[in-house]
Amino acid sequence: MDKIVIEGGERLVGEVTVSGSKNATLPIFASSLLAEGEIRFHGVPDLRDVKTICQVLKNLGVKIGQDQRGTYLLDGTQLLGHEAPYNLVKTMRASILVLGPLVARAKRAFISLPGGCAIGARPVNLHLKGLQKLGAEIQLRHGYIEAKTKGLRGANIYLDVPTVTGTENLMMAAALAKGETVIENCAAEPEVLELAKVLNKMGAKISGAGSNIIRIRGVKRLTATEHSVIPDRIEAGTFMIAAGVTKGNIHIRNCNLDHMEAVANKLREAGMEILPEDDGARAIGNKRVKSVDIKTLPYPGFPTDMQAQIMVLMTLAKGLSVISETIFENRFIHVSELKRMGADIKVERNSAIINGVKGLSGAPVMATDLRASASLVLAGLAAEGKTEVSRVYHLDRGYEKLEEKLASLGAHIRRVKA
Ligand code: EPZ
């Protein structure tokens, strides 16, 4: 297993370009199951999770090619299968995103039930309940979801929790259902809006995406389209924190500040400068930040995927801060590793109380999940001495060439191949 080795203490200055959004790419790729014809996606990030969703789709008969760096061609005209096997789904829970389109297009699906992961149980009960309302019969047997239907029909669905992939799954299923579907209390993330844009370009009739009520008028068929993937707002936020923890000045190209209001405002409250630039933003962390309280919430609230990263900034802030994690039940695994680097953090149920310290010290640490691994890299950039982050395969799921991008900003960071 590869390791990332960092000699901390360097101020990061320069410019970096953010890659396409992982959490926009995954549902958009899954939507290829709905359409007849060859779809062209540009600006696709080179990530492990993208490779995994391609394996799942190929297994179902989708033809996939790449015609230049970052452009993918997907053709779901001829679906050959309807199974997403355990060995693939267990490596990436988001494979559940093929369930809705498969039931809608192939009238059946046989998907391994995604297990939990390090950050939580990650149930999919709301995905299944919504599909049942649309007229799918669902059986859970031997760790698999068996779904079938004679034909989906529009329905009114209320989501107990604004689940992101649940909203995406149901929107894709409803696109080919007979009649109108209304999804209430749905997720409003930019990635949900992006998926709706792609589906509408394919011929779907979806309105309200990006708000908490989405209306879908089903159509008979969807056809191919072309689309460029939006920038990854979590990668962009991670670079903002990198500027904060190294007192640097980073021009973050290809980022959309409109999708990052909660993060940008919280960092300004802490004393950083987050300024718009023509093609993105500039993050300036020229002094020690002050402590601020953070509560993770569904969009447009502060994103849970930025919680581990901003925690690193708070470990170095002046004063006491409280971070409440309201989305996942176990998303503080990075705390114990940060404490080994000298952070002063106490966890009480779903809140972390952080007492800012003057500095962190480098240490060997272990990544446990995608965003926790990013936070350990950020801590290594700020720490005095050497930090070795092991199990960086977690990082490779959601960050494209992170160490190369950070090195180009002046970080002393390298990957040590296993
Ligand atoms: C998406 O996961 C993202 N993944 C996650 O990003 C992100 O952390 C999460 O949304 C929240 O923003 C992708 O988009 C591929 P949820 P998702 O369903 O859809 C509960 C990353 O690091 N829930 O919105 O799986 C669930 O337990 C990843 O890129 C149910 O109870 O998350 C959780 O408490 C990590 N029943 C809450 O909803 C359900 O059927 C939010 O989960 C579904 C969810």
Short mmCIF file of C-alpha atoms and ligand atoms in Angstrom, two decimals:
data_model
loop_
_atom_site.label_atom_id
_atom_site.label_comp_id
_atom_site.label_asym_id
_atom_site.label_seq_id
_atom_site.Cartn_x
_atom_site.Cartn_y
_atom_site.Cartn_z
CA MET A 1 0.00 0.00 0.00
CA ASP A 2 1.33 3.43 -1.00
CA LYS A 3 2.26 6.03 1.59
CA ILE A 4 2.42 9.80 1.39
CA VAL A 5 5.39 11.42 3.15
CA ILE A 6 5.31 15.11 4.05
CA GLU A 7 7.94 17.41 5.55
CA GLY A 8 5.67 20.09 7.04
CA GLY A 9 6.07 23.81 7.58
CA GLU A 10 6.15 25.09 4.00
CA ARG A 11 3.89 28.04 3.13
CA LEU A 12 1.79 27.10 0.05
CA VAL A 13 1.78 29.77 -2.66
CA GLY A 14 0.79 29.60 -6.33
CA GLU A 15 -2.09 28.31 -8.40
CA VAL A 16 -3.81 24.94 -8.69
CA THR A 17 -6.60 23.63 -10.92
CA VAL A 18 -9.44 21.66 -9.37
CA SER A 19 -10.58 18.46 -11.12
CA GLY A 20 -14.14 17.49 -12.04
CA SER A 21 -16.52 16.56 -9.24
CA LYS A 22 -16.49 12.91 -8.13
CA ASN A 23 -20.00 13.20 -6.69
CA ALA A 24 -21.34 14.73 -9.91
CA THR A 25 -19.59 12.17 -12.13
CA LEU A 26 -20.92 9.03 -10.41
CA PRO A 27 -24.67 9.70 -10.85
CA ILE A 28 -24.16 11.16 -14.32
CA PHE A 29 -22.31 8.00 -15.41
CA ALA A 30 -25.12 5.88 -13.94
CA SER A 31 -27.63 7.83 -16.06
CA SER A 32 -26.01 6.31 -19.17
CA LEU A 33 -28.14 3.23 -18.37
CA LEU A 34 -31.25 5.26 -19.19
CA ALA A 35 -30.28 6.53 -22.62
CA GLU A 36 -29.98 5.09 -26.12
CA GLY A 37 -26.93 6.35 -27.99
CA GLU A 38 -23.40 7.47 -27.21
CA ILE A 39 -23.03 10.04 -24.41
CA ARG A 40 -19.91 12.22 -24.24
CA PHE A 41 -18.72 13.53 -20.83
CA HIS A 42 -15.83 16.02 -20.61
CA GLY A 43 -13.69 16.97 -17.61
CA VAL A 44 -14.10 13.61 -15.87
CA PRO A 45 -11.65 13.23 -12.95
CA ASP A 46 -9.11 10.35 -12.95
CA LEU A 47 -10.24 8.65 -9.71
CA ARG A 48 -10.53 5.11 -8.36
CA ASP A 49 -14.29 5.57 -7.86
CA VAL A 50 -14.72 6.55 -11.52
CA LYS A 51 -12.88 3.38 -12.55
CA THR A 52 -15.18 1.38 -10.26
CA ILE A 53 -18.42 2.80 -11.64
CA CYS A 54 -17.09 2.07 -15.14
CA GLN A 55 -16.54 -1.58 -14.16
CA VAL A 56 -20.10 -1.78 -12.78
CA LEU A 57 -21.54 -0.24 -15.95
CA LYS A 58 -19.47 -2.42 -18.30
CA ASN A 59 -20.75 -5.43 -16.34
CA LEU A 60 -24.25 -4.31 -17.33
CA GLY A 61 -23.39 -3.94 -21.00
CA VAL A 62 -22.60 -0.22 -21.25
CA LYS A 63 -19.84 0.39 -23.82
CA ILE A 64 -17.24 2.80 -22.41
CA GLY A 65 -14.34 4.51 -24.15
CA GLN A 66 -12.09 7.50 -23.60
CA ASP A 67 -11.16 9.67 -26.54
CA GLN A 68 -8.75 12.09 -24.79
CA ARG A 69 -7.67 12.98 -21.27
CA GLY A 70 -10.83 13.40 -19.22
CA THR A 71 -13.39 12.75 -21.99
CA TYR A 72 -15.44 9.54 -21.69
CA LEU A 73 -17.90 8.01 -24.16
CA LEU A 74 -20.67 5.85 -22.70
CA ASP A 75 -23.24 3.93 -24.75
CA GLY A 76 -26.06 2.16 -22.89
CA THR A 77 -28.12 1.33 -25.97
CA GLN A 78 -27.66 -2.42 -25.55
CA LEU A 79 -28.04 -3.44 -21.88
CA LEU A 80 -26.95 -7.04 -21.41
CA GLY A 81 -27.31 -7.55 -17.69
CA HIS A 82 -28.96 -6.25 -14.59
CA GLU A 83 -26.56 -7.36 -11.85
CA ALA A 84 -24.12 -5.25 -9.80
CA PRO A 85 -22.05 -7.87 -7.95
CA TYR A 86 -20.90 -7.78 -4.34
CA ASN A 87 -17.19 -7.67 -5.24
CA LEU A 88 -17.69 -4.33 -7.01
CA VAL A 89 -20.38 -2.77 -4.80
CA LYS A 90 -18.35 -3.49 -1.64
CA THR A 91 -15.54 -1.29 -2.98
CA MET A 92 -17.90 1.60 -3.66
CA ARG A 93 -21.31 2.06 -2.06
CA ALA A 94 -22.28 4.65 -4.68
CA SER A 95 -22.74 1.69 -7.07
CA ILE A 96 -26.29 1.76 -5.64
CA LEU A 97 -26.83 4.56 -8.18
CA VAL A 98 -27.39 1.96 -10.93
CA LEU A 99 -30.49 0.63 -9.14
CA GLY A 100 -32.95 3.36 -10.15
CA PRO A 101 -31.94 3.58 -13.82
CA LEU A 102 -31.86 -0.22 -14.19
CA VAL A 103 -35.36 -0.72 -12.77
CA ALA A 104 -36.63 2.09 -15.02
CA ARG A 105 -34.94 0.89 -18.22
CA ALA A 106 -34.56 -2.91 -17.80
CA LYS A 107 -37.54 -3.36 -15.46
CA ARG A 108 -35.36 -5.35 -13.08
CA ALA A 109 -32.15 -5.11 -11.05
CA PHE A 110 -30.07 -7.43 -8.90
CA ILE A 111 -27.76 -5.22 -6.83
CA SER A 112 -25.61 -6.20 -3.89
CA LEU A 113 -26.88 -4.36 -0.83
CA PRO A 114 -24.14 -1.81 -0.07
CA GLY A 115 -22.79 -2.39 3.42
CA GLY A 116 -21.89 0.39 5.78
CA CYS A 117 -18.50 2.00 5.78
CA ALA A 118 -16.13 3.60 8.27
CA ILE A 119 -18.28 6.72 8.68
CA GLY A 120 -21.63 5.07 9.26
CA ALA A 121 -24.26 2.41 8.59
CA ARG A 122 -25.22 4.15 5.33
CA PRO A 123 -28.70 2.58 4.94
CA VAL A 124 -30.53 2.70 1.58
CA ASN A 125 -34.05 2.19 2.97
CA LEU A 126 -35.26 5.48 1.48
CA HIS A 127 -34.00 4.50 -1.99
CA LEU A 128 -36.01 1.25 -1.73
CA LYS A 129 -39.12 2.83 -0.22
CA GLY A 130 -39.20 5.42 -3.01
CA LEU A 131 -38.82 2.75 -5.71
CA GLN A 132 -41.66 0.77 -4.16
CA LYS A 133 -43.85 3.88 -4.34
CA LEU A 134 -42.95 4.08 -8.04
CA GLY A 135 -44.21 0.52 -8.49
CA ALA A 136 -41.12 -1.65 -8.05
CA GLU A 137 -41.30 -4.93 -6.13
CA ILE A 138 -38.28 -5.16 -3.83
CA GLN A 139 -36.92 -8.32 -2.16
CA LEU A 140 -33.82 -8.43 0.04
CA ARG A 141 -32.22 -11.87 -0.14
CA HIS A 142 -28.69 -13.15 0.56
CA GLY A 143 -27.28 -9.62 0.72
CA TYR A 144 -28.82 -8.59 -2.58
CA ILE A 145 -31.60 -6.21 -3.61
CA GLU A 146 -33.89 -7.92 -6.13
CA ALA A 147 -36.08 -5.33 -7.82
CA LYS A 148 -38.57 -5.81 -10.62
CA THR A 149 -41.53 -4.00 -12.14
CA LYS A 150 -44.07 -4.30 -14.91
CA GLY A 151 -43.53 -0.58 -15.49
CA LEU A 152 -42.89 2.31 -13.11
CA ARG A 153 -45.65 4.82 -12.47
CA GLY A 154 -45.28 8.38 -11.13
CA ALA A 155 -45.88 8.89 -7.40
CA ASN A 156 -45.59 11.43 -4.58
CA ILE A 157 -42.51 10.59 -2.51
CA TYR A 158 -41.54 12.23 0.77
CA LEU A 159 -37.95 11.57 1.90
CA ASP A 160 -37.57 11.35 5.71
CA VAL A 161 -33.96 12.47 5.19
CA PRO A 162 -32.72 14.54 2.20
CA THR A 163 -30.51 11.70 0.95
CA VAL A 164 -28.25 12.78 -1.94
CA THR A 165 -27.89 9.48 -3.82
CA GLY A 166 -31.45 8.56 -2.81
CA THR A 167 -32.72 11.71 -4.53
CA GLU A 168 -30.54 10.95 -7.56
CA ASN A 169 -31.68 7.31 -7.78
CA LEU A 170 -35.37 8.23 -7.59
CA MET A 171 -35.03 11.12 -10.05
CA MET A 172 -33.46 8.74 -12.60
CA ALA A 173 -36.13 6.08 -12.02
CA ALA A 174 -38.99 8.61 -12.28
CA ALA A 175 -37.59 10.02 -15.56
CA LEU A 176 -38.97 6.94 -17.41
CA ALA A 177 -42.00 6.31 -15.18
CA LYS A 178 -45.51 6.78 -16.55
CA GLY A 179 -46.97 10.05 -15.22
CA GLU A 180 -45.71 12.67 -12.78
CA THR A 181 -43.51 12.16 -9.72
CA VAL A 182 -42.97 14.67 -6.94
CA ILE A 183 -40.04 14.13 -4.56
CA GLU A 184 -40.36 16.22 -1.40
CA ASN A 185 -37.67 16.96 1.18
CA CYS A 186 -35.12 15.93 -1.41
CA ALA A 187 -31.41 16.82 -1.45
CA ALA A 188 -30.52 20.20 -3.01
CA GLU A 189 -26.78 19.61 -3.58
CA PRO A 190 -25.25 21.09 -6.78
CA GLU A 191 -24.53 17.53 -7.92
CA VAL A 192 -28.28 16.75 -7.86
CA LEU A 193 -28.97 19.82 -10.00
CA GLU A 194 -26.16 18.74 -12.37
CA LEU A 195 -27.74 15.30 -12.82
CA ALA A 196 -31.13 16.89 -13.57
CA LYS A 197 -29.49 19.10 -16.21
CA VAL A 198 -27.98 16.04 -17.91
CA LEU A 199 -31.27 14.11 -17.78
CA ASN A 200 -33.17 17.08 -19.24
CA LYS A 201 -30.58 17.28 -22.05
CA MET A 202 -31.40 13.59 -22.69
CA GLY A 203 -35.10 14.50 -23.02
CA ALA A 204 -36.35 14.17 -19.45
CA LYS A 205 -38.82 16.67 -18.01
CA ILE A 206 -37.47 17.60 -14.56
CA SER A 207 -38.08 20.85 -12.67
CA GLY A 208 -37.13 22.09 -9.21
CA ALA A 209 -33.75 20.33 -8.94
CA GLY A 210 -31.51 22.28 -6.55
CA SER A 211 -34.50 22.96 -4.29
CA ASN A 212 -36.23 20.61 -1.83
CA ILE A 213 -39.10 19.69 -4.17
CA ILE A 214 -38.41 18.09 -7.55
CA ARG A 215 -41.11 17.37 -10.15
CA ILE A 216 -40.50 14.78 -12.85
CA ARG A 217 -42.87 14.14 -15.77
CA GLY A 218 -42.00 10.70 -17.12
CA VAL A 219 -41.13 10.24 -20.81
CA LYS A 220 -40.92 7.13 -22.99
CA ARG A 221 -37.23 7.24 -23.85
CA LEU A 222 -34.06 9.22 -23.31
CA THR A 223 -31.35 9.82 -25.88
CA ALA A 224 -27.66 10.62 -25.82
CA THR A 225 -26.19 14.01 -25.00
CA GLU A 226 -22.85 15.73 -24.25
CA HIS A 227 -21.87 17.39 -20.96
CA SER A 228 -18.92 18.83 -19.03
CA VAL A 229 -18.62 17.85 -15.37
CA ILE A 230 -18.73 20.64 -12.76
CA PRO A 231 -15.66 21.25 -10.58
CA ASP A 232 -15.28 19.34 -7.31
CA ARG A 233 -16.34 21.75 -4.55
CA ILE A 234 -14.87 19.49 -1.84
CA GLU A 235 -11.45 19.38 -3.53
CA ALA A 236 -11.62 23.19 -3.87
CA GLY A 237 -12.51 23.51 -0.18
CA THR A 238 -9.61 21.22 0.71
CA PHE A 239 -7.18 23.61 -1.05
CA MET A 240 -8.72 26.56 0.83
CA ILE A 241 -7.91 24.79 4.08
CA ALA A 242 -4.38 24.06 2.78
CA ALA A 243 -3.90 27.83 2.43
CA GLY A 244 -5.26 28.34 5.94
CA VAL A 245 -3.07 25.77 7.71
CA THR A 246 0.15 26.91 5.96
CA LYS A 247 -0.63 30.67 6.07
CA GLY A 248 -0.41 30.52 2.28
CA ASN A 249 -1.91 32.25 -0.71
CA ILE A 250 -3.45 29.93 -3.32
CA HIS A 251 -5.26 30.79 -6.56
CA ILE A 252 -7.77 27.93 -6.93
CA ARG A 253 -8.70 27.66 -10.61
CA ASN A 254 -11.85 25.89 -11.93
CA CYS A 255 -13.93 26.26 -8.77
CA ASN A 256 -17.44 27.68 -8.43
CA LEU A 257 -17.71 29.84 -5.30
CA ASP A 258 -21.50 29.85 -5.67
CA HIS A 259 -21.42 26.18 -4.61
CA MET A 260 -19.23 26.94 -1.60
CA GLU A 261 -21.01 29.73 0.31
CA ALA A 262 -21.11 27.86 3.64
CA VAL A 263 -17.42 26.90 3.48
CA ALA A 264 -16.21 30.32 2.25
CA ASN A 265 -18.21 32.23 4.88
CA LYS A 266 -17.00 29.97 7.70
CA LEU A 267 -13.38 30.47 6.64
CA ARG A 268 -13.89 34.25 6.44
CA GLU A 269 -15.42 34.16 9.94
CA ALA A 270 -12.22 32.43 11.10
CA GLY A 271 -10.16 35.27 9.62
CA MET A 272 -9.09 33.92 6.21
CA GLU A 273 -9.57 35.87 3.00
CA ILE A 274 -11.59 33.96 0.35
CA LEU A 275 -11.76 36.17 -2.75
CA PRO A 276 -13.42 35.59 -6.13
CA GLU A 277 -11.12 35.30 -9.15
CA ASP A 278 -12.24 35.21 -12.83
CA ASP A 279 -11.89 31.43 -13.03
CA GLY A 280 -12.36 30.45 -9.37
CA ALA A 281 -11.17 31.80 -6.04
CA ARG A 282 -8.15 32.92 -4.03
CA ALA A 283 -7.62 31.67 -0.47
CA ILE A 284 -5.28 33.66 1.78
CA GLY A 285 -4.37 32.50 5.29
CA ASN A 286 -1.81 35.07 6.31
CA LYS A 287 -2.29 34.85 10.08
CA ARG A 288 -3.35 32.40 12.79
CA VAL A 289 -7.13 31.92 12.44
CA LYS A 290 -9.54 32.27 15.31
CA SER A 291 -11.77 29.42 16.46
CA VAL A 292 -15.30 29.15 15.02
CA ASP A 293 -18.12 26.64 15.62
CA ILE A 294 -19.26 24.41 12.76
CA LYS A 295 -22.36 22.26 12.29
CA THR A 296 -22.61 19.97 9.25
CA LEU A 297 -25.96 20.12 7.45
CA PRO A 298 -27.52 19.17 4.12
CA TYR A 299 -26.82 21.67 1.30
CA PRO A 300 -26.69 24.68 1.42
CA GLY A 301 -25.41 24.09 4.98
CA PHE A 302 -21.80 23.31 5.82
CA PRO A 303 -20.93 20.06 3.97
CA THR A 304 -20.07 16.98 6.03
CA ASP A 305 -17.43 16.16 3.40
CA MET A 306 -15.48 19.24 4.59
CA GLN A 307 -15.74 18.47 8.32
CA ALA A 308 -12.47 16.55 8.73
CA GLN A 309 -10.59 19.17 6.71
CA ILE A 310 -11.80 22.24 8.63
CA MET A 311 -11.13 20.39 11.88
CA VAL A 312 -7.41 20.53 11.06
CA LEU A 313 -7.63 24.32 10.73
CA MET A 314 -9.45 24.52 14.06
CA THR A 315 -6.74 22.45 15.82
CA LEU A 316 -4.39 25.39 15.05
CA ALA A 317 -6.88 28.20 15.74
CA LYS A 318 -6.82 30.63 18.65
CA GLY A 319 -9.46 29.47 21.18
CA LEU A 320 -12.06 26.74 21.57
CA SER A 321 -14.28 25.50 18.74
CA VAL A 322 -17.09 22.93 18.58
CA ILE A 323 -17.73 20.88 15.45
CA SER A 324 -21.09 19.05 15.36
CA GLU A 325 -21.49 16.25 12.82
CA THR A 326 -25.22 15.85 12.17
CA ILE A 327 -25.14 13.76 8.96
CA PHE A 328 -23.12 10.63 9.79
CA GLU A 329 -22.92 8.81 13.09
CA ASN A 330 -19.23 7.95 13.04
CA ARG A 331 -17.33 10.61 11.16
CA PHE A 332 -14.69 11.50 13.78
CA ILE A 333 -12.26 8.64 13.11
CA HIS A 334 -9.62 11.18 12.07
CA VAL A 335 -9.67 12.69 15.60
CA SER A 336 -7.46 10.01 17.19
CA GLU A 337 -4.86 10.36 14.41
CA LEU A 338 -4.87 14.18 14.73
CA LYS A 339 -4.37 13.81 18.50
CA ARG A 340 -1.24 11.75 17.81
CA MET A 341 0.05 14.85 16.01
CA GLY A 342 -0.53 17.01 19.07
CA ALA A 343 -4.09 18.22 18.50
CA ASP A 344 -6.22 18.87 21.60
CA ILE A 345 -9.65 17.41 20.77
CA LYS A 346 -12.36 15.84 22.91
CA VAL A 347 -15.32 13.99 21.34
CA GLU A 348 -18.70 14.08 23.10
CA ARG A 349 -21.31 12.04 21.12
CA ASN A 350 -21.66 13.84 17.76
CA SER A 351 -19.58 16.87 18.72
CA ALA A 352 -15.82 17.45 18.77
CA ILE A 353 -14.51 20.13 21.14
CA ILE A 354 -11.22 21.51 19.86
CA ASN A 355 -8.77 23.56 21.87
CA GLY A 356 -6.44 25.32 19.43
CA VAL A 357 -2.71 24.63 19.85
CA LYS A 358 0.27 26.61 18.57
CA GLY A 359 1.50 23.81 16.31
CA LEU A 360 1.23 20.13 15.36
CA SER A 361 4.10 17.65 15.18
CA GLY A 362 4.64 15.20 12.35
CA ALA A 363 3.93 11.50 13.00
CA PRO A 364 3.11 8.26 11.19
CA VAL A 365 -0.71 8.20 10.80
CA MET A 366 -3.26 5.97 9.08
CA ALA A 367 -6.07 7.00 6.72
CA THR A 368 -9.46 5.38 7.37
CA ASP A 369 -11.80 7.04 4.88
CA LEU A 370 -11.62 9.44 1.97
CA ARG A 371 -12.02 12.80 3.68
CA ALA A 372 -10.15 11.73 6.85
CA SER A 373 -7.14 10.94 4.65
CA ALA A 374 -7.28 14.45 3.18
CA SER A 375 -7.35 15.92 6.70
CA LEU A 376 -4.22 13.95 7.67
CA VAL A 377 -2.39 15.30 4.61
CA LEU A 378 -3.46 18.83 5.59
CA ALA A 379 -2.21 18.26 9.14
CA GLY A 380 1.11 17.01 7.76
CA LEU A 381 1.50 20.19 5.69
CA ALA A 382 1.20 22.27 8.86
CA ALA A 383 3.09 20.01 11.26
CA GLU A 384 6.70 20.44 12.28
CA GLY A 385 8.76 17.48 11.00
CA LYS A 386 7.82 14.40 9.00
CA THR A 387 4.34 12.90 8.62
CA GLU A 388 3.73 9.55 6.90
CA VAL A 389 0.11 8.89 5.86
CA SER A 390 -0.51 5.19 5.16
CA ARG A 391 -3.45 3.51 3.33
CA VAL A 392 -3.67 6.37 0.84
CA TYR A 393 -5.85 4.23 -1.43
CA HIS A 394 -8.64 5.99 0.46
CA LEU A 395 -7.32 9.30 -0.85
CA ASP A 396 -7.12 8.03 -4.44
CA ARG A 397 -10.87 7.39 -4.43
CA GLY A 398 -11.68 11.09 -4.45
CA TYR A 399 -8.60 13.23 -5.14
CA GLU A 400 -6.79 13.33 -8.46
CA LYS A 401 -2.98 13.68 -8.09
CA LEU A 402 -3.34 15.55 -4.75
CA GLU A 403 0.32 15.22 -3.81
CA GLU A 404 1.45 16.53 -7.23
CA LYS A 405 -0.89 19.51 -6.94
CA LEU A 406 0.33 20.30 -3.41
CA ALA A 407 3.99 19.90 -4.45
CA SER A 408 3.39 22.42 -7.26
CA LEU A 409 2.35 24.87 -4.52
CA GLY A 410 5.62 24.36 -2.64
CA ALA A 411 4.78 21.49 -0.31
CA HIS A 412 7.53 18.96 0.48
CA ILE A 413 5.36 15.95 -0.25
CA ARG A 414 5.94 12.68 -2.11
CA ARG A 415 4.22 9.34 -2.66
CA VAL A 416 6.21 6.25 -1.67
CA LYS A 417 5.07 3.30 -3.76
CA ALA A 418 4.42 0.14 -1.74
C1 EPZ B 1 -23.55 11.39 -0.61
O1 EPZ B 1 -23.59 10.15 0.04
C2 EPZ B 1 -22.09 11.62 -0.97
N1 EPZ B 1 -21.63 10.57 -1.89
C3 EPZ B 1 -21.24 11.61 0.31
O2 EPZ B 1 -19.90 11.88 -0.06
C4 EPZ B 1 -21.75 12.71 1.23
O3 EPZ B 1 -21.03 12.68 2.44
C5 EPZ B 1 -23.25 12.51 1.51
O4 EPZ B 1 -23.98 12.45 0.27
C6 EPZ B 1 -23.84 13.63 2.35
O5 EPZ B 1 -23.65 14.85 1.70
C7 EPZ B 1 -21.97 10.66 -3.19
O6 EPZ B 1 -22.65 11.59 -3.62
C8 EPZ B 1 -21.48 9.56 -4.09
P1 EPZ B 1 -26.93 10.44 2.09
P2 EPZ B 1 -25.02 9.44 0.32
O7 EPZ B 1 -27.79 9.37 1.55
O8 EPZ B 1 -25.99 9.82 -0.71
C9 EPZ B 1 -29.18 8.77 5.84
C10 EPZ B 1 -17.58 11.56 -0.12
O9 EPZ B 1 -16.71 11.67 0.74
N2 EPZ B 1 -29.89 7.89 4.91
O10 EPZ B 1 -27.20 11.86 1.70
O11 EPZ B 1 -24.76 8.00 0.57
C11 EPZ B 1 -27.72 8.38 6.01
O12 EPZ B 1 -27.58 7.41 7.02
C12 EPZ B 1 -18.90 10.89 0.21
O13 EPZ B 1 -17.48 11.98 -1.30
C13 EPZ B 1 -30.90 7.06 5.36
O14 EPZ B 1 -31.21 7.06 6.55
O15 EPZ B 1 -25.42 10.12 1.68
C14 EPZ B 1 -27.07 9.69 6.41
O16 EPZ B 1 -27.24 9.85 7.82
C15 EPZ B 1 -18.91 10.38 1.64
N3 EPZ B 1 -31.57 6.26 4.50
C16 EPZ B 1 -27.92 10.74 5.71
O17 EPZ B 1 -29.11 10.08 5.28
C17 EPZ B 1 -31.26 6.23 3.15
O18 EPZ B 1 -31.92 5.49 2.39
C18 EPZ B 1 -27.26 11.34 4.50
O19 EPZ B 1 -26.86 10.29 3.66
C19 EPZ B 1 -30.21 7.07 2.69
C20 EPZ B 1 -29.55 7.89 3.58
#
